[in-house]
Short mmCIF file of C-alpha atoms and ligand atoms in Angstrom, two decimals:
data_model
loop_
_atom_site.label_atom_id
_atom_site.label_comp_id
_atom_site.label_asym_id
_atom_site.label_seq_id
_atom_site.Cartn_x
_atom_site.Cartn_y
_atom_site.Cartn_z
CA MET A 1 -142.61 -77.91 127.99
CA ILE A 2 -141.58 -79.61 124.66
CA ARG A 3 -141.84 -82.88 125.14
CA LEU A 4 -140.89 -85.32 121.95
CA PRO A 5 -143.46 -88.26 121.11
CA ARG A 6 -142.97 -91.06 123.48
CA ARG A 7 -142.61 -93.54 120.93
CA ILE A 8 -139.63 -91.72 119.88
CA ARG A 9 -138.28 -90.78 123.13
CA VAL A 10 -138.13 -94.55 124.29
CA ILE A 11 -136.19 -95.74 120.69
CA GLY A 12 -133.82 -92.57 121.21
CA LEU A 13 -132.87 -93.84 124.58
CA VAL A 14 -132.25 -97.11 123.62
CA LEU A 15 -129.85 -95.66 121.32
CA LEU A 16 -128.49 -93.69 123.72
CA LEU A 17 -127.73 -96.34 126.16
CA LEU A 18 -126.66 -98.69 122.81
CA PHE A 19 -124.27 -95.83 122.40
CA PHE A 20 -122.98 -95.05 126.06
CA HIS A 21 -122.09 -98.65 125.75
CA GLN A 22 -120.69 -99.12 122.36
CA SER A 23 -119.19 -95.68 121.05
CA ASN A 24 -119.97 -95.92 117.22
CA ALA A 25 -123.76 -96.86 117.97
CA PHE A 26 -125.25 -93.66 116.37
CA GLY A 27 -123.28 -94.39 112.80
CA GLN A 28 -121.79 -90.48 111.92
CA ILE A 29 -124.00 -88.68 113.42
CA PRO A 30 -123.92 -89.10 117.19
CA CYS A 31 -125.97 -86.13 117.88
CA ASP A 32 -128.90 -87.12 116.19
CA ILE A 33 -131.21 -87.54 119.43
CA ASN A 34 -134.50 -87.32 117.42
CA LEU A 35 -133.58 -90.16 114.62
CA ASP A 36 -134.22 -87.73 111.64
CA GLY A 37 -131.01 -87.93 109.75
CA THR A 38 -129.82 -84.29 111.01
CA CYS A 39 -128.55 -82.52 114.06
CA ASN A 40 -130.55 -79.32 114.68
CA CYS A 41 -131.86 -77.58 117.67
CA GLN A 42 -134.91 -80.00 116.85
CA ASP A 43 -132.56 -82.39 119.19
CA ILE A 44 -131.10 -79.80 121.51
CA ASP A 45 -133.92 -77.56 122.67
CA PRO A 46 -136.11 -80.33 124.27
CA LEU A 47 -132.96 -81.08 126.49
CA ASN A 48 -132.74 -77.36 127.24
CA ALA A 49 -136.30 -77.06 127.96
CA GLU A 50 -135.43 -80.24 130.53
CA ILE A 51 -132.95 -78.18 131.79
CA ALA A 52 -134.67 -75.57 131.99
CA SER A 53 -137.77 -76.41 133.65
CA GLY A 54 -136.13 -78.42 136.86
CA GLU A 55 -138.01 -81.91 136.03
CA MET A 56 -135.82 -84.61 136.31
CA ASN A 57 -137.30 -86.56 132.90
CA LEU A 58 -134.17 -89.05 133.22
CA PHE A 59 -134.43 -89.08 129.49
CA PHE A 60 -132.67 -86.48 129.31
CA ASP A 61 -129.65 -87.34 131.73
CA LEU A 62 -127.25 -87.87 129.03
CA ASP A 63 -124.20 -87.93 131.56
CA GLY A 64 -126.36 -91.15 133.10
CA ASN A 65 -125.27 -89.70 136.98
CA GLY A 66 -129.31 -89.45 138.32
CA GLU A 67 -130.01 -85.54 137.49
CA VAL A 68 -130.86 -83.35 134.81
CA ASN A 69 -129.06 -80.21 134.74
CA PHE A 70 -126.22 -78.05 132.74
CA ASP A 71 -124.14 -80.80 132.81
CA ASP A 72 -126.15 -83.12 130.37
CA LYS A 73 -126.09 -80.25 127.93
CA VAL A 74 -122.14 -80.11 127.99
CA PHE A 75 -121.78 -84.02 127.93
CA TYR A 76 -124.20 -83.92 124.60
CA PHE A 77 -122.19 -81.11 123.24
CA ASP A 78 -119.14 -83.00 124.25
CA VAL A 79 -119.64 -86.36 122.52
CA SER A 80 -121.14 -84.84 119.53
CA GLY A 81 -118.32 -82.47 118.92
CA LEU A 82 -120.13 -79.54 118.91
CA ASP A 83 -118.79 -76.08 120.99
CA LEU A 84 -121.48 -74.69 123.33
CA ALA A 85 -121.56 -71.25 121.41
CA ASP A 86 -121.98 -72.60 117.93
CA LEU A 87 -125.38 -70.95 117.90
CA ASP A 88 -126.58 -72.02 114.66
CA LEU A 89 -124.20 -75.14 114.21
CA ASP A 90 -122.29 -74.81 111.13
CA GLY A 91 -119.37 -76.16 113.09
CA GLN A 92 -117.85 -72.91 113.59
CA VAL A 93 -117.93 -70.28 116.44
CA ASN A 94 -118.25 -66.44 114.70
CA PHE A 95 -119.90 -63.41 114.03
CA ASN A 96 -122.95 -65.26 112.40
CA ASP A 97 -123.38 -67.50 116.08
CA LEU A 98 -122.52 -63.56 117.94
CA ASN A 99 -125.12 -61.42 115.61
CA ILE A 100 -127.98 -64.10 116.77
CA LEU A 101 -127.42 -63.58 120.19
CA LEU A 102 -126.94 -60.36 120.20
CA GLN A 103 -130.68 -59.89 118.50
CA ASN A 104 -132.24 -62.07 121.02
CA LEU A 105 -130.93 -60.53 123.66
CA ASN A 106 -133.43 -60.21 127.01
CA SER A 107 -135.64 -62.43 125.41
CA THR A 108 -137.25 -65.50 127.04
CA SER A 109 -136.60 -69.14 125.15
CA THR A 110 -134.99 -72.58 125.92
CA SER A 111 -134.31 -72.87 121.74
CA HIS A 112 -130.18 -72.97 122.18
CA CYS A 113 -130.41 -71.44 118.37
CA SER A 114 -131.82 -68.17 119.83
CA GLY A 115 -129.40 -68.10 122.39
CA ASP A 116 -130.12 -70.03 125.58
CA ILE A 117 -126.88 -71.58 125.56
CA ASN A 118 -126.50 -72.28 129.52
CA ALA A 119 -130.37 -73.76 129.15
CA ASP A 120 -132.13 -71.09 131.59
CA SER A 121 -134.71 -70.00 129.70
CA GLN A 122 -133.43 -66.25 129.72
CA ILE A 123 -131.36 -65.25 126.50
CA ASN A 124 -129.69 -62.59 128.75
CA GLU A 125 -125.56 -61.29 129.76
CA SER A 126 -124.96 -64.58 131.28
CA ASP A 127 -125.45 -66.73 127.62
CA LEU A 128 -123.24 -63.25 126.19
CA LEU A 129 -120.82 -63.92 128.51
CA PHE A 130 -120.59 -67.72 127.90
CA PHE A 131 -120.64 -66.92 124.19
CA LEU A 132 -117.80 -64.63 124.35
CA ASN A 133 -115.52 -66.36 126.77
CA SER A 134 -115.36 -69.36 124.28
CA PHE A 135 -115.22 -66.69 120.44
CA ASN A 136 -112.49 -64.28 121.88
CA GLY A 137 -111.75 -65.16 125.74
CA GLY A 138 -114.21 -62.31 126.92
CA ILE A 139 -112.43 -59.57 125.86
CA LEU A 140 -113.90 -56.18 124.39
CA THR A 141 -111.49 -54.04 123.02
CA TRP A 142 -111.46 -50.37 122.75
CA SER A 143 -111.97 -49.37 118.83
CA GLY A 144 -113.26 -45.38 119.68
CA ALA A 145 -115.31 -45.86 115.94
CA LYS A 146 -118.05 -43.05 117.46
CA ASN A 147 -116.32 -41.09 120.08
CA ASN A 148 -114.85 -41.44 123.41
CA SER A 149 -117.56 -42.73 125.58
CA TRP A 150 -117.15 -45.41 127.11
CA GLN A 151 -121.35 -46.37 127.12
CA GLU A 152 -121.56 -46.87 123.60
CA ALA A 153 -121.63 -49.98 122.27
CA ASN A 154 -119.82 -48.80 118.92
CA ASN A 155 -116.66 -47.98 120.38
CA TRP A 156 -116.31 -51.87 121.18
CA ASP A 157 -115.10 -54.42 119.15
CA PRO A 158 -117.11 -56.73 119.05
CA ALA A 159 -120.38 -53.88 120.02
CA ILE A 160 -121.36 -54.40 123.36
CA ILE A 161 -121.09 -52.17 125.95
CA PRO A 162 -118.01 -53.76 128.49
CA PHE A 163 -120.57 -55.32 131.82
CA ASN A 164 -119.71 -57.83 134.50
CA GLY A 165 -117.17 -60.97 134.02
CA ILE A 166 -115.81 -58.92 130.49
CA LYS A 167 -111.98 -58.12 130.22
CA VAL A 168 -111.36 -54.37 128.76
CA VAL A 169 -108.32 -53.56 126.55
CA ILE A 170 -108.25 -50.05 125.74
CA PRO A 171 -105.74 -49.94 122.92
CA ASN A 172 -103.08 -48.02 121.39
CA ASN A 173 -104.34 -48.35 117.64
CA SER A 174 -107.72 -46.76 118.73
CA SER A 175 -109.71 -44.19 117.80
CA ASN A 176 -110.81 -41.54 120.85
CA SER A 177 -107.84 -43.10 122.85
CA SER A 178 -108.80 -40.81 125.75
CA VAL A 179 -112.18 -42.91 126.91
CA ILE A 180 -114.45 -41.16 129.13
CA LEU A 181 -116.52 -43.33 131.63
CA ALA A 182 -119.53 -41.58 132.82
CA GLY A 183 -122.84 -41.31 134.20
CA ASN A 184 -122.64 -45.24 135.08
CA ILE A 185 -121.43 -47.78 137.97
CA VAL A 186 -120.15 -50.01 135.59
CA THR A 187 -118.78 -53.87 136.76
CA ILE A 188 -115.81 -55.67 134.38
CA SER A 189 -113.46 -58.67 135.18
CA SER A 190 -110.07 -56.62 133.86
CA LEU A 191 -108.93 -53.39 132.72
CA LEU A 192 -105.85 -52.76 130.32
CA ILE A 193 -104.73 -49.47 129.69
CA GLU A 194 -101.93 -49.59 126.75
CA SER A 195 -99.50 -46.66 126.80
CA LEU A 196 -100.73 -44.28 124.39
CA SER A 197 -104.21 -44.76 125.76
CA GLY A 198 -106.36 -43.31 128.64
CA LEU A 199 -109.50 -43.88 130.81
CA THR A 200 -111.03 -40.77 132.92
CA ILE A 201 -113.68 -41.51 135.64
CA LYS A 202 -115.74 -38.90 136.50
CA ASN A 203 -117.18 -37.79 139.47
CA ASP A 204 -120.58 -39.39 139.14
CA SER A 205 -118.94 -42.49 138.11
CA LYS A 206 -117.93 -45.95 139.67
CA LEU A 207 -115.78 -48.43 138.09
CA ILE A 208 -115.54 -52.09 139.81
CA LEU A 209 -112.58 -54.62 139.20
CA ASP A 210 -113.98 -58.17 140.12
CA GLY A 211 -111.93 -60.90 138.80
CA SER A 212 -108.84 -63.44 139.76
CA VAL A 213 -105.94 -62.20 138.12
CA ASP A 214 -104.34 -58.95 136.11
CA LEU A 215 -106.63 -56.82 137.78
CA LEU A 216 -105.73 -52.83 136.45
CA ILE A 217 -102.78 -52.53 134.54
CA VAL A 218 -101.97 -49.27 133.39
CA LEU A 219 -99.72 -48.34 130.71
CA GLY A 220 -101.09 -45.05 129.36
CA GLN A 221 -103.50 -42.64 131.46
CA PHE A 222 -105.70 -43.09 134.27
CA VAL A 223 -107.73 -40.56 135.91
CA LEU A 224 -109.74 -40.66 138.58
CA GLU A 225 -111.89 -37.53 138.87
CA PRO A 226 -112.83 -36.18 142.16
CA GLY A 227 -115.64 -38.49 143.59
CA ALA A 228 -115.20 -40.76 141.34
CA GLU A 229 -114.90 -44.16 142.47
CA LEU A 230 -112.65 -47.17 142.22
CA ASP A 231 -113.15 -50.75 143.72
CA VAL A 232 -110.58 -53.12 142.88
CA VAL A 233 -112.39 -56.52 144.64
CA SER A 234 -109.64 -59.67 144.39
CA GLU A 235 -111.22 -63.32 144.27
CA1 CA B 1 -132.15 -84.65 114.73
CA1 CA B 2 -127.18 -85.67 134.03
CA1 CA B 3 -121.97 -71.03 113.82
CA1 CA B 4 -129.81 -68.43 128.84
#
């Protein structure tokens, strides 16, 4: 686990305490925990690592509730005016951040700037879902740029195969608008098929809709081949 030198931690703690009692104690840059004059992952990653470790070094109890957990990271980003989905900390949530996350997907890291948004030392679909929810409401839209296969990332915008928690839209203005789901069991949050588009679930496949609102809206074609399965799980 990464730990700051004790002197810096003590100074940082004093300034954090001051900050919570006097809102401008950090001057123009409230996110600079290690006091090197800039705000970056050298400030955030020790917090990320502490949350992931499950330890309770109260230096990192930024919201002062006696526990160190993800809420403290949320608090840090809140007081710093940053977005949790802003991986490169440039003040914007955009494709640069998404590309960082996709490059590091399915790896082990405690770095926020590599993509561990939820501070559990893994960069995985949980972080990707968190990112997409902030980026575009957690929606993947069919483009059909390559062919008609659901399981081809390049048929989606952004180019990610839909996964659990994602809202899927198959719009009218797409290529290869007769989408085929074959050879897979897929769970998503909701599905919208617009009027000139269609989806066929092949006989070896299953689509599970597990969400809370607008789970299934079909304005176009929706074909379940004999043996194909559709499960609708309403929360
Ligand atoms: Ca700093
Ligand atoms: Ca806390
Ligand atoms: Ca950014
Ligand atoms: Ca993570």
